[in-house]
């Protein structure tokens, strides 16, 4: 069995891992739709998105590993960390649910991600800024795709509306975590590597409201719940995701793939 | 089982792979509306950076010339790009076809 | 991608007697075009039998692509590195795309995609039996790329010259995209066999042992048991015989296996100097027939997964149509 790597939790490393892990885990969930989507065209679209997110994750993990300075590459970080050293937002761990849940979650994350990547274009870290250059184009498309679907489903049939309402009910409380604030975040702002996540909230709400208006949806009441995935304390789903994801690396010590 | 009538309409996709070139017909796909058709056209037909521009047209909006074979049994001339069943409005008594 | 030579002409579809002199003339002209190597397009006159054969062949090819997404999709979440995860995602996505191109080609002949799905879901239409085998290890991914895609490519390339142009064009597109599938599979195996641990090498050999025979069955029954191949050949739908393709594949693959350092599970496989080809052992055609008829390891699960995806997705498709109709009415107002 391959043991976990020991991560150096420097704030800039953790800040980048929050973004990388969020993309990686969401990609993991989106890939589950392969061969099971409502139409073949959506199998392709969701796989496309997953591929983009894996790409963004790889680039960021590589950069985080360089900043960490312990010789960890993208795969060491992706496959050999202990659960407490993953820093994705809890929202992306949740099961893929039905198509309404998937597109709604995609809308929340893609909108947030787009605002984040737009700010990261001006990162004090040149590598991160370069990654942002490509990522921004990708997530703009993800957001558009998700927004169009949320509108279609919210304003489709009574059943699709019911499912969107249910999805919103489930997902909304997890969005708070996307705008959390702490020392890691503060450090990113001071060093210029990236924006405070809290600064993204107002523009995010504005964009979501615009989509919801078109969809005929109302913003739910604010929830007091704050997810803690970004601090390494996850939901019950994370363990299972990692078990699957890490299995081969753990069971073939020294394996070359 | 959905009937043919409930199916998402068929769209033809045309892609211009590089500025200066023509749009070329790539194939078709099913989409519920134009926005979806464009996105899908991009997803399906430009996966390998093969496009700078995508056009989509509902297949039943395309007017096609008669291939020139004079004896065309049952096929309307100068119309309908191909034989997709939803293109042809049959009398109700033949709805099961 | 996952073509398999199948007996695509149903027993109930013997060509009917020609209706009229005019039709006889059309038939003659059609035959002349085929003989001259001309392409037939969607709106050209064609014998009903030709049209039906193509709908069946193209749609079964399409079904194979999308069912093929399942055994491979099975391993995306468990891919051992991010690079391999990305490659597998891209491959499975390509397969979905190939299915789509093929359904589009079949639709030019008058079938609707929904009708074709219905045929698949109710068991009336077949798909390549190779996908009724389980993918049990990561090495299966590389092995499928090497052997299954390899066999498929060999089946496919001749179809790029199929007389029915929409199918030929779809195949050209597919073949162009396909080149990376076999290469990445072989490369994944080569990496493990060259630099990997003993456990990884054992995993590779085990996968090859399971996939070899099903892969060579992909070329379909022997020529003397494929009576309908002749008609397909005459129509320019089929260009090369089953046995010829199978032999070509085996000859190419034996050398590749040597390069990898794996053995192929056929004790009768040996070079025949006189034929300048490899002799090989007897294929178990009863297994092939069984699996094709629905009695393989994964037939039920594969079909159930496709039916479930379709049924579960019904509300989504309906909602999208409902929304589009509402928008259309708003615009008309």
XYZ file of C-alpha atoms in Angstrom, chain C residues 12 17 31 103 122 189 195 215 226 271 281 295 302-303 318-319 326:
17
model
C -37.306 -11.723 -43.875
C -39.809 -8.794 -57.412
C -26.053 -1.033 -60.300
C -26.937 7.990 -36.040
C -36.018 -3.728 -27.071
C 0.493 -1.067 -22.067
C 8.771 0.513 -16.741
C -11.171 -9.360 -30.347
C -21.407 -15.439 -44.084
C 4.181 -18.338 -38.616
C -6.172 -21.830 -33.379
C -26.072 -14.719 -23.216
C -25.150 -2.990 -20.754
C -28.640 -2.854 -22.167
C -39.621 16.699 -22.571
C -38.736 19.789 -20.567
C -43.020 28.145 -25.130
